[in-house]
Amino acid sequence: MRKRGRRWFAGAAAVSALVMVPGIVQAAWPQPAGWPTILSQSVDPEVGIARGVKFQDAALSTDAGPLRIHRIDVDLTAPQLRVQAVAAGDKIFAGRGETVSSMANRTGAVAGINGDYYDIGQTYGPLNILVANGQLYRSPIGWAALAIDGQNRASIVRFQWSGQVMVLPGGENLEAWQKSGQKTEAPSGQSQPLAAFNTFLGDQGIYLYDDKFGWTFPTPNPAARRVAVYLTKTADPAIYTVSSVVENSAVSPVPPGQAGLIGHEQWGDWLKGNMAPGEKIQVGLYTSPDWRSYQTVIGGGPILLKGGQVYADPQAPNPGETGRNPIMAVGLSADGRRMAMVAVDGRQPGLSIGLTRSEMAAYLQTLGYTDAIGFDSGGSVDMVVRRPGGSGVSVVNSPSDGSERAVADGLFVYSALPPEPPAPPEPPKPPAPPSGQEPGGGQPGSGQPGQQPGSGQPGAGQPGQPSSGQPGQQPGQQPGSGQPGQPGQQSGQNPHPSTGTQPGGGGSVTLPDAGSLIAGRPLVWQETVAESRSGDRLSVQVLDETADRVRSTDAGVSTFVLPVQTDAPAVDVHIPAPVWQAVADKTGGSGMVVVQTPIGVYQVPVKVVQPGAGDEEVLISVARPDGSVPLQGLVDQTGGTPVGDAVDFSVREVRSDGTAVPVSGGKAYFRALIPLGKNAGGPQDMGVFTYDVARHVWAPAPARVVTTGQEQAALVAQVSPGTYAAVRDPKSFVDMKGHWAEDPVARLAAAGVIGGVDGQHFAPDQPVTRGQFAVLLVRALGLETVQASPADFADVSADAWNRHEIDVVAREGLMAGVGGGRFAPDDPMTREQMIAVLTRAMNRVKGGLPPADTTVLSRFSDGGEVSNWAQGDVAVAVQTGVVVGSDGKLEPGKVSSRAEAAAMLGKILRFVQLSD
């Protein structure tokens, strides 16, 4: 509790600086047709990124809500400029995609945006044509694409595919045939159309894969005859030599210089009957128009503007989409020599509501563009810019997931000229300090349990019970970081904000980069009013006056950052109720407060705490855990190796009587960044766990591994604050080697979400039951520590191994009973059941999903077989691109296997940004 009559810092000098770059109001923003009414504007001045490339930010207030618009203007007549598409990892199926900033920095781009729609969470392969560096990476599917020719002229093109494979004559006959110039007709009718190139494998036709494919040949369909022909390249890029012909082959890599043809049934028979080792074949990668006429082609859709008019493209991804979303588009002038890349933030009511496709088209129309195309939108929207004087790009928009999403490809701008110099800085204008006191000069920082489902006794189909050991607590002792120091109890008060030197002369400290927890343009509570240290705890107080500064900030700011530089192993940040309420009011309840310390970084949604007025405050603590948390128990439980240091995070509402009440997130997620150091390992090797106080076990926590420079950190999503620790615990199963689901199973196993039926086998084809899937879901979403009242299902006993998880999924509305008061935990999950549950999980984690449009089910030959109760959820999964079907089918009644459950769960976790 803070004493109002006398400040606890005893009149010490204490000034809190709020840092931001105010917008510059320019001429009236044009009012595009069909837009909500623009009430006010704040437009930043244009920034020269390179000669011929400019960038501008704008924040608008409309009668429907705020809008944040980011635009890169490119003059394609500038001779030193080049616009190029880049594939994630320079492959079609890169495994897990790549962020736009990573692609830009590794290729030296000055600006860029995300590109095509893609198979999110699975292969991460783009869905449409891609031409990069003069090479065709994959064949088109009929949606529109942005194409740039050798004269740097841009246009929107719809490519049609007509590939072909031909068996060539041998010996002298081949030489004579080549000289004849007849390169498109086989000499003896030995030719077949190519169904596609470097795409998803279908059952109809012959498919070609080369070394740009990236992953491996698709898993064979055991129910169909399949033939694979392995090829070696020759000096002629269109001609290959057959190296082997294999029936029902297992998954095989595509090494450099090699390729492969795959066909099922009669197409496989044709391959087997017409090709033999040593023979020469020619492949024709033909499109109309010819892709070779362009230096860059990147798939997209829909067409937004056509010949100056708003266009509703009927042949596009989700053609019926009408809602406002984060959106990405490119506008072109009539001559194709001027281009604008535009990103609009969305799904963030306090920052930006997003635009519809037609609203984006109208905006580009007002700018004078005659043609425009949309690219993958929603959480994929990502724009990066290398600002003058910068060594690399930075994200300039506010991704709706809270951080960059790994995508399939991107479109980038390159300049042959040196980088633009930084603009001369304006003289600083700090707020006037109180009489006789100096403002602070510091700068902000730069920001299992036991066995798994299916791992119990052989034949039982149940997991074993967690074996964690008791944590040896004293009666009444709670795990965590100990009690925070209260105002008035500190010693050695430091009234001046830190300046990079640690209290007590501890030397300089480095704060973890908090960029992955900051959306858009943040407001930095630079240093703070005062610091007081008592032993190992540093107490930091924010002044009431900060509320006025929050209320006067730009409307686009939604994240408020407090950097704390200290060597103390525990930090307590006290934020007065008026300041907290000001943040909530300013952001419409969607704002975030980020506490940045060397121990870890913590992001707290303002909506999870509603402190009263007067002397009440919010207390955020970041600390090394004390001895009450059994860290060795985590090692014993998982068998893994600790990575980095454990961190305890807590949020308390301090009442006027001094009572500190713990706060949980409810439906919202806290997010924390835990430093891991260098060479910590990849997400397929690592798991992050939180200590479940009530059940005395370590439970899996959803986490992603992020890298800044050479440093790695775990970005953790938390339903409840607590103690978190990371372990390296790579898992492998002998029956998953080369399996199509090997990667998601390995990741979930390392994270403690899923396990094998024994120490070496996963049994990927075994059905997954409803009870097992409930456990998987709770662990994957980090809901294990949620305390739920009994759901009272007649067929789930009080001592059932999965009783807790079933109670949780029922309380959270993720899974319901099957009727008659039963849950049917031993019944297998069907695909439609699994898809419906995962759609609810997506909505629970991030919300903002589109309204269900059940007409999308008609795209699938068996769409009418989806049960009435599941149609809405399955439709949303299709609309968001999470479910794409297989060979034009959904197979709603098919029983889901353990491998399918792991793959779909991994895909959803990536979609909602809870996992890599």
PDB file of C-alpha atoms in Angstrom, residues 444-669:
ATOM      1  CA  PRO A 444      15.245   2.319 -22.398  1.00  0.00           C
ATOM      2  CA  GLY A 445      16.628  -1.095 -23.197  1.00  0.00           C
ATOM      3  CA  SER A 446      16.589  -2.447 -26.699  1.00  0.00           C
ATOM      4  CA  GLY A 447      14.381  -3.583 -26.724  1.00  0.00           C
ATOM      5  CA  GLN A 448       5.923 -33.884 -19.179  1.00  0.00           C
ATOM      6  CA  PRO A 449       4.355 -34.358 -16.697  1.00  0.00           C
ATOM      7  CA  GLY A 450       5.138 -38.098 -16.436  1.00  0.00           C
ATOM      8  CA  GLN A 451       4.057 -40.194 -19.390  1.00  0.00           C
ATOM      9  CA  GLN A 452       1.869 -38.950 -22.187  1.00  0.00           C
ATOM     10  CA  PRO A 453      -1.431 -40.040 -23.741  1.00  0.00           C
ATOM     11  CA  GLY A 454      -1.014 -43.529 -25.060  1.00  0.00           C
ATOM     12  CA  SER A 455       2.105 -44.110 -22.991  1.00  0.00           C
ATOM     13  CA  GLY A 456       0.690 -46.247 -20.233  1.00  0.00           C
ATOM     14  CA  GLN A 457       0.692 -50.025 -20.015  1.00  0.00           C
ATOM     15  CA  PRO A 458       0.826 -51.784 -23.391  1.00  0.00           C
ATOM     16  CA  GLY A 459      -2.671 -52.465 -24.636  1.00  0.00           C
ATOM     17  CA  ALA A 460      -4.292 -50.193 -22.044  1.00  0.00           C
ATOM     18  CA  GLY A 461      -4.317 -47.065 -24.174  1.00  0.00           C
ATOM     19  CA  GLN A 462      -3.899 -44.869 -21.096  1.00  0.00           C
ATOM     20  CA  PRO A 463      -0.962 -42.761 -20.069  1.00  0.00           C
ATOM     21  CA  GLY A 464       0.993 -43.401 -16.942  1.00  0.00           C
ATOM     22  CA  GLN A 465       0.665 -41.088 -13.983  1.00  0.00           C
ATOM     23  CA  PRO A 466       3.035 -38.201 -13.353  1.00  0.00           C
ATOM     24  CA  SER A 467       5.860 -39.020 -10.978  1.00  0.00           C
ATOM     25  CA  SER A 468       7.253 -35.742  -9.765  1.00  0.00           C
ATOM     26  CA  GLY A 469       8.121 -36.208  -6.130  1.00  0.00           C
ATOM     27  CA  GLN A 470       6.876 -33.906  -3.396  1.00  0.00           C
ATOM     28  CA  PRO A 471       8.322 -30.453  -3.268  1.00  0.00           C
ATOM     29  CA  GLY A 472       9.260 -30.379   0.390  1.00  0.00           C
ATOM     30  CA  GLN A 473       7.395 -27.211   1.329  1.00  0.00           C
ATOM     31  CA  GLN A 474       6.805 -25.998   4.831  1.00  0.00           C
ATOM     32  CA  PRO A 475       3.199 -25.635   5.951  1.00  0.00           C
ATOM     33  CA  GLY A 476       1.776 -22.438   4.522  1.00  0.00           C
ATOM     34  CA  GLN A 477       4.775 -21.787   2.343  1.00  0.00           C
ATOM     35  CA  GLN A 478       3.956 -20.931  -1.274  1.00  0.00           C
ATOM     36  CA  PRO A 479       6.316 -21.447  -4.171  1.00  0.00           C
ATOM     37  CA  GLY A 480       7.421 -18.354  -6.034  1.00  0.00           C
ATOM     38  CA  SER A 481       9.675 -15.469  -5.410  1.00  0.00           C
ATOM     39  CA  GLY A 482       8.882 -14.715  -1.792  1.00  0.00           C
ATOM     40  CA  GLN A 483       6.944 -11.708  -0.551  1.00  0.00           C
ATOM     41  CA  PRO A 484       7.705  -8.475  -2.345  1.00  0.00           C
ATOM     42  CA  GLY A 485       9.102  -5.654  -0.324  1.00  0.00           C
ATOM     43  CA  GLN A 486       6.473  -3.149   0.752  1.00  0.00           C
ATOM     44  CA  PRO A 487       6.881   0.589   0.494  1.00  0.00           C
ATOM     45  CA  GLY A 488       8.394   1.963   3.649  1.00  0.00           C
ATOM     46  CA  GLN A 489      10.496  -1.197   4.240  1.00  0.00           C
ATOM     47  CA  GLN A 490      13.212  -0.512   1.688  1.00  0.00           C
ATOM     48  CA  SER A 491      16.712   0.518   2.497  1.00  0.00           C
ATOM     49  CA  GLY A 492      19.308   2.227   0.385  1.00  0.00           C
ATOM     50  CA  GLN A 493      16.760   4.227  -1.611  1.00  0.00           C
ATOM     51  CA  ASN A 494      17.889   5.397  -5.026  1.00  0.00           C
ATOM     52  CA  PRO A 495      15.728   8.338  -6.031  1.00  0.00           C
ATOM     53  CA  HIS A 496      17.308   8.641  -9.484  1.00  0.00           C
ATOM     54  CA  PRO A 497      16.322   6.466 -12.403  1.00  0.00           C
ATOM     55  CA  SER A 498      19.014   3.991 -13.395  1.00  0.00           C
ATOM     56  CA  THR A 499      21.257   4.934 -16.286  1.00  0.00           C
ATOM     57  CA  GLY A 500      22.481   1.513 -17.286  1.00  0.00           C
ATOM     58  CA  THR A 501      24.544   1.071 -14.123  1.00  0.00           C
ATOM     59  CA  GLN A 502      23.329  -1.468 -11.667  1.00  0.00           C
ATOM     60  CA  PRO A 503      22.506  -0.463  -8.115  1.00  0.00           C
ATOM     61  CA  GLY A 504      25.452  -0.675  -5.802  1.00  0.00           C
ATOM     62  CA  GLY A 505      27.941  -0.122  -8.625  1.00  0.00           C
ATOM     63  CA  GLY A 506      27.278  -3.505 -10.166  1.00  0.00           C
ATOM     64  CA  GLY A 507      28.273  -2.332 -13.655  1.00  0.00           C
ATOM     65  CA  SER A 508      26.188  -2.160 -16.804  1.00  0.00           C
ATOM     66  CA  VAL A 509      23.482  -4.680 -17.601  1.00  0.00           C
ATOM     67  CA  THR A 510      21.887  -5.801 -20.856  1.00  0.00           C
ATOM     68  CA  LEU A 511      18.141  -6.004 -21.100  1.00  0.00           C
ATOM     69  CA  PRO A 512      16.585  -8.777 -23.223  1.00  0.00           C
ATOM     70  CA  ASP A 513      15.164  -7.560 -26.524  1.00  0.00           C
ATOM     71  CA  ALA A 514      11.442  -7.156 -25.874  1.00  0.00           C
ATOM     72  CA  GLY A 515      10.491  -6.667 -29.514  1.00  0.00           C
ATOM     73  CA  SER A 516       8.541  -9.928 -29.700  1.00  0.00           C
ATOM     74  CA  LEU A 517       6.209  -8.634 -26.949  1.00  0.00           C
ATOM     75  CA  ILE A 518       5.675  -5.161 -28.376  1.00  0.00           C
ATOM     76  CA  ALA A 519       2.957  -4.465 -30.929  1.00  0.00           C
ATOM     77  CA  GLY A 520       3.276  -1.411 -33.126  1.00  0.00           C
ATOM     78  CA  ARG A 521       4.715   1.799 -31.722  1.00  0.00           C
ATOM     79  CA  PRO A 522       5.167   1.543 -27.939  1.00  0.00           C
ATOM     80  CA  LEU A 523       5.233   4.237 -25.299  1.00  0.00           C
ATOM     81  CA  VAL A 524       8.228   3.810 -23.013  1.00  0.00           C
ATOM     82  CA  TRP A 525       7.977   4.691 -19.368  1.00  0.00           C
ATOM     83  CA  GLN A 526      11.672   5.512 -19.562  1.00  0.00           C
ATOM     84  CA  GLU A 527      13.227   4.445 -16.301  1.00  0.00           C
ATOM     85  CA  THR A 528      10.857   5.342 -13.490  1.00  0.00           C
ATOM     86  CA  VAL A 529      10.174   7.679 -10.601  1.00  0.00           C
ATOM     87  CA  ALA A 530      12.319   6.011  -7.998  1.00  0.00           C
ATOM     88  CA  GLU A 531      14.045   2.779  -7.078  1.00  0.00           C
ATOM     89  CA  SER A 532      14.540   1.367  -3.606  1.00  0.00           C
ATOM     90  CA  ARG A 533      16.517  -1.764  -2.910  1.00  0.00           C
ATOM     91  CA  SER A 534      16.154  -3.948   0.127  1.00  0.00           C
ATOM     92  CA  GLY A 535      18.542  -6.877   0.057  1.00  0.00           C
ATOM     93  CA  ASP A 536      17.923  -8.827  -3.134  1.00  0.00           C
ATOM     94  CA  ARG A 537      14.703  -7.016  -4.093  1.00  0.00           C
ATOM     95  CA  LEU A 538      14.458  -3.846  -6.141  1.00  0.00           C
ATOM     96  CA  SER A 539      11.203  -1.944  -5.752  1.00  0.00           C
ATOM     97  CA  VAL A 540      10.149   0.404  -8.546  1.00  0.00           C
ATOM     98  CA  GLN A 541       7.340   2.944  -8.216  1.00  0.00           C
ATOM     99  CA  VAL A 542       5.417   4.668 -11.007  1.00  0.00           C
ATOM    100  CA  LEU A 543       4.069   8.144 -10.197  1.00  0.00           C
ATOM    101  CA  ASP A 544       0.393   9.041 -10.347  1.00  0.00           C
ATOM    102  CA  GLU A 545       1.292  11.839 -12.784  1.00  0.00           C
ATOM    103  CA  THR A 546       2.044   9.143 -15.369  1.00  0.00           C
ATOM    104  CA  ALA A 547      -1.710   8.785 -15.921  1.00  0.00           C
ATOM    105  CA  ASP A 548      -1.827  12.260 -17.505  1.00  0.00           C
ATOM    106  CA  ARG A 549       0.954  11.332 -19.897  1.00  0.00           C
ATOM    107  CA  VAL A 550      -0.847   8.130 -20.882  1.00  0.00           C
ATOM    108  CA  ARG A 551      -4.045  10.032 -21.612  1.00  0.00           C
ATOM    109  CA  SER A 552      -2.171  12.522 -23.825  1.00  0.00           C
ATOM    110  CA  THR A 553      -0.368   9.926 -25.957  1.00  0.00           C
ATOM    111  CA  ASP A 554      -1.075   9.178 -29.603  1.00  0.00           C
ATOM    112  CA  ALA A 555      -4.163   7.056 -30.276  1.00  0.00           C
ATOM    113  CA  GLY A 556      -2.080   4.398 -32.016  1.00  0.00           C
ATOM    114  CA  VAL A 557      -0.088   3.453 -28.936  1.00  0.00           C
ATOM    115  CA  SER A 558      -1.251   0.241 -27.262  1.00  0.00           C
ATOM    116  CA  THR A 559       1.894  -1.082 -25.519  1.00  0.00           C
ATOM    117  CA  PHE A 560       3.497   0.623 -22.523  1.00  0.00           C
ATOM    118  CA  VAL A 561       7.031  -0.497 -21.697  1.00  0.00           C
ATOM    119  CA  LEU A 562       8.939  -0.098 -18.434  1.00  0.00           C
ATOM    120  CA  PRO A 563      12.650  -1.026 -18.737  1.00  0.00           C
ATOM    121  CA  VAL A 564      14.360  -1.779 -15.414  1.00  0.00           C
ATOM    122  CA  GLN A 565      18.149  -2.130 -15.411  1.00  0.00           C
ATOM    123  CA  THR A 566      19.400  -3.884 -12.286  1.00  0.00           C
ATOM    124  CA  ASP A 567      21.447  -6.785 -11.004  1.00  0.00           C
ATOM    125  CA  ALA A 568      18.863  -7.551  -8.305  1.00  0.00           C
ATOM    126  CA  PRO A 569      17.434 -11.089  -8.594  1.00  0.00           C
ATOM    127  CA  ALA A 570      13.932  -9.800  -7.836  1.00  0.00           C
ATOM    128  CA  VAL A 571      12.079  -6.752  -9.181  1.00  0.00           C
ATOM    129  CA  ASP A 572       8.721  -5.439  -7.922  1.00  0.00           C
ATOM    130  CA  VAL A 573       6.964  -2.817 -10.043  1.00  0.00           C
ATOM    131  CA  HIS A 574       4.189  -0.816  -8.368  1.00  0.00           C
ATOM    132  CA  ILE A 575       1.707   0.798 -10.787  1.00  0.00           C
ATOM    133  CA  PRO A 576      -0.982   3.032  -9.215  1.00  0.00           C
ATOM    134  CA  ALA A 577      -4.608   2.264  -9.997  1.00  0.00           C
ATOM    135  CA  PRO A 578      -5.121   5.624 -11.801  1.00  0.00           C
ATOM    136  CA  VAL A 579      -2.218   4.884 -14.159  1.00  0.00           C
ATOM    137  CA  TRP A 580      -3.475   1.359 -14.849  1.00  0.00           C
ATOM    138  CA  GLN A 581      -6.981   2.656 -15.498  1.00  0.00           C
ATOM    139  CA  ALA A 582      -5.602   5.332 -17.834  1.00  0.00           C
ATOM    140  CA  VAL A 583      -3.970   2.631 -19.935  1.00  0.00           C
ATOM    141  CA  ALA A 584      -7.221   0.643 -20.003  1.00  0.00           C
ATOM    142  CA  ASP A 585      -9.250   3.712 -20.996  1.00  0.00           C
ATOM    143  CA  LYS A 586      -6.753   4.806 -23.639  1.00  0.00           C
ATOM    144  CA  THR A 587      -6.665   1.414 -25.367  1.00  0.00           C
ATOM    145  CA  GLY A 588     -10.253   0.330 -24.889  1.00  0.00           C
ATOM    146  CA  GLY A 589      -9.058  -2.422 -22.570  1.00  0.00           C
ATOM    147  CA  SER A 590      -6.789  -3.969 -25.214  1.00  0.00           C
ATOM    148  CA  GLY A 591      -3.518  -2.411 -24.029  1.00  0.00           C
ATOM    149  CA  MET A 592      -0.458  -4.185 -22.698  1.00  0.00           C
ATOM    150  CA  VAL A 593       2.029  -3.269 -19.973  1.00  0.00           C
ATOM    151  CA  VAL A 594       5.506  -4.736 -20.496  1.00  0.00           C
ATOM    152  CA  VAL A 595       8.071  -4.912 -17.689  1.00  0.00           C
ATOM    153  CA  GLN A 596      11.550  -5.432 -19.118  1.00  0.00           C
ATOM    154  CA  THR A 597      14.246  -6.708 -16.734  1.00  0.00           C
ATOM    155  CA  PRO A 598      17.516  -8.634 -17.167  1.00  0.00           C
ATOM    156  CA  ILE A 599      15.799 -11.594 -15.460  1.00  0.00           C
ATOM    157  CA  GLY A 600      12.968 -11.746 -17.975  1.00  0.00           C
ATOM    158  CA  VAL A 601      10.344  -9.667 -19.741  1.00  0.00           C
ATOM    159  CA  TYR A 602       6.672  -9.791 -18.772  1.00  0.00           C
ATOM    160  CA  GLN A 603       3.641  -8.645 -20.776  1.00  0.00           C
ATOM    161  CA  VAL A 604       0.427  -8.145 -18.806  1.00  0.00           C
ATOM    162  CA  PRO A 605      -2.915  -7.410 -20.533  1.00  0.00           C
ATOM    163  CA  VAL A 606      -4.547  -4.487 -18.743  1.00  0.00           C
ATOM    164  CA  LYS A 607      -7.955  -6.143 -18.918  1.00  0.00           C
ATOM    165  CA  VAL A 608      -6.960  -8.924 -16.481  1.00  0.00           C
ATOM    166  CA  VAL A 609      -6.659  -6.506 -13.543  1.00  0.00           C
ATOM    167  CA  GLN A 610      -9.276  -3.999 -12.441  1.00  0.00           C
ATOM    168  CA  PRO A 611      -7.857  -2.246  -9.399  1.00  0.00           C
ATOM    169  CA  GLY A 612     -10.031   0.061  -7.368  1.00  0.00           C
ATOM    170  CA  ALA A 613      -9.384   3.758  -7.037  1.00  0.00           C
ATOM    171  CA  GLY A 614      -7.477   5.557  -4.339  1.00  0.00           C
ATOM    172  CA  ASP A 615      -4.434   3.833  -2.861  1.00  0.00           C
ATOM    173  CA  GLU A 616      -4.835   0.546  -4.737  1.00  0.00           C
ATOM    174  CA  GLU A 617      -2.176  -0.526  -7.212  1.00  0.00           C
ATOM    175  CA  VAL A 618      -1.034  -3.318  -9.500  1.00  0.00           C
ATOM    176  CA  LEU A 619       2.142  -5.110  -8.409  1.00  0.00           C
ATOM    177  CA  ILE A 620       4.115  -6.944 -11.123  1.00  0.00           C
ATOM    178  CA  SER A 621       7.068  -9.041  -9.943  1.00  0.00           C
ATOM    179  CA  VAL A 622       9.835 -10.712 -11.935  1.00  0.00           C
ATOM    180  CA  ALA A 623      12.293 -12.786  -9.913  1.00  0.00           C
ATOM    181  CA  ARG A 624      14.499 -15.819  -9.642  1.00  0.00           C
ATOM    182  CA  PRO A 625      12.482 -18.502  -7.822  1.00  0.00           C
ATOM    183  CA  ASP A 626      13.189 -19.222  -4.188  1.00  0.00           C
ATOM    184  CA  GLY A 627      13.904 -22.643  -2.708  1.00  0.00           C
ATOM    185  CA  SER A 628      10.230 -23.575  -2.367  1.00  0.00           C
ATOM    186  CA  VAL A 629      10.001 -24.495  -6.055  1.00  0.00           C
ATOM    187  CA  PRO A 630      11.440 -27.996  -6.744  1.00  0.00           C
ATOM    188  CA  LEU A 631      13.526 -27.251  -9.830  1.00  0.00           C
ATOM    189  CA  GLN A 632      15.270 -30.600  -9.573  1.00  0.00           C
ATOM    190  CA  GLY A 633      11.841 -32.192  -9.806  1.00  0.00           C
ATOM    191  CA  LEU A 634      11.549 -30.877 -13.369  1.00  0.00           C
ATOM    192  CA  VAL A 635      14.785 -32.581 -14.344  1.00  0.00           C
ATOM    193  CA  ASP A 636      13.685 -35.784 -12.621  1.00  0.00           C
ATOM    194  CA  GLN A 637      10.260 -35.630 -14.233  1.00  0.00           C
ATOM    195  CA  THR A 638      11.351 -34.978 -17.818  1.00  0.00           C
ATOM    196  CA  GLY A 639      14.890 -36.376 -17.938  1.00  0.00           C
ATOM    197  CA  GLY A 640      15.867 -33.181 -19.752  1.00  0.00           C
ATOM    198  CA  THR A 641      18.758 -30.747 -19.310  1.00  0.00           C
ATOM    199  CA  PRO A 642      18.010 -27.260 -17.881  1.00  0.00           C
ATOM    200  CA  VAL A 643      18.412 -24.357 -20.310  1.00  0.00           C
ATOM    201  CA  GLY A 644      18.832 -20.841 -18.966  1.00  0.00           C
ATOM    202  CA  ASP A 645      17.506 -19.861 -15.554  1.00  0.00           C
ATOM    203  CA  ALA A 646      14.048 -20.367 -14.117  1.00  0.00           C
ATOM    204  CA  VAL A 647      11.971 -17.212 -13.690  1.00  0.00           C
ATOM    205  CA  ASP A 648       9.023 -16.485 -11.424  1.00  0.00           C
ATOM    206  CA  PHE A 649       6.383 -14.067 -12.666  1.00  0.00           C
ATOM    207  CA  SER A 650       3.504 -12.780 -10.592  1.00  0.00           C
ATOM    208  CA  VAL A 651       0.780 -10.145 -10.782  1.00  0.00           C
ATOM    209  CA  ARG A 652      -1.033  -8.969  -7.678  1.00  0.00           C
ATOM    210  CA  GLU A 653      -3.740  -6.439  -6.988  1.00  0.00           C
ATOM    211  CA  VAL A 654      -2.724  -4.572  -3.839  1.00  0.00           C
ATOM    212  CA  ARG A 655      -5.813  -3.395  -1.952  1.00  0.00           C
ATOM    213  CA  SER A 656      -5.990  -0.237   0.125  1.00  0.00           C
ATOM    214  CA  ASP A 657      -5.511  -2.292   3.306  1.00  0.00           C
ATOM    215  CA  GLY A 658      -2.234  -3.709   1.980  1.00  0.00           C
ATOM    216  CA  THR A 659      -3.653  -7.125   1.041  1.00  0.00           C
ATOM    217  CA  ALA A 660      -2.001  -8.506  -2.119  1.00  0.00           C
ATOM    218  CA  VAL A 661      -4.432 -10.641  -4.141  1.00  0.00           C
ATOM    219  CA  PRO A 662      -2.934 -12.866  -6.891  1.00  0.00           C
ATOM    220  CA  VAL A 663      -4.308 -12.290 -10.392  1.00  0.00           C
ATOM    221  CA  SER A 664      -4.827 -14.912 -13.115  1.00  0.00           C
ATOM    222  CA  GLY A 665      -5.465 -14.333 -16.777  1.00  0.00           C
ATOM    223  CA  GLY A 666      -8.876 -15.942 -17.079  1.00  0.00           C
ATOM    224  CA  LYS A 667      -9.464 -16.146 -20.821  1.00  0.00           C
ATOM    225  CA  ALA A 668      -6.444 -13.952 -21.602  1.00  0.00           C
ATOM    226  CA  TYR A 669      -2.807 -14.957 -21.835  1.00  0.00           C
TER     227      TYR A 669
END
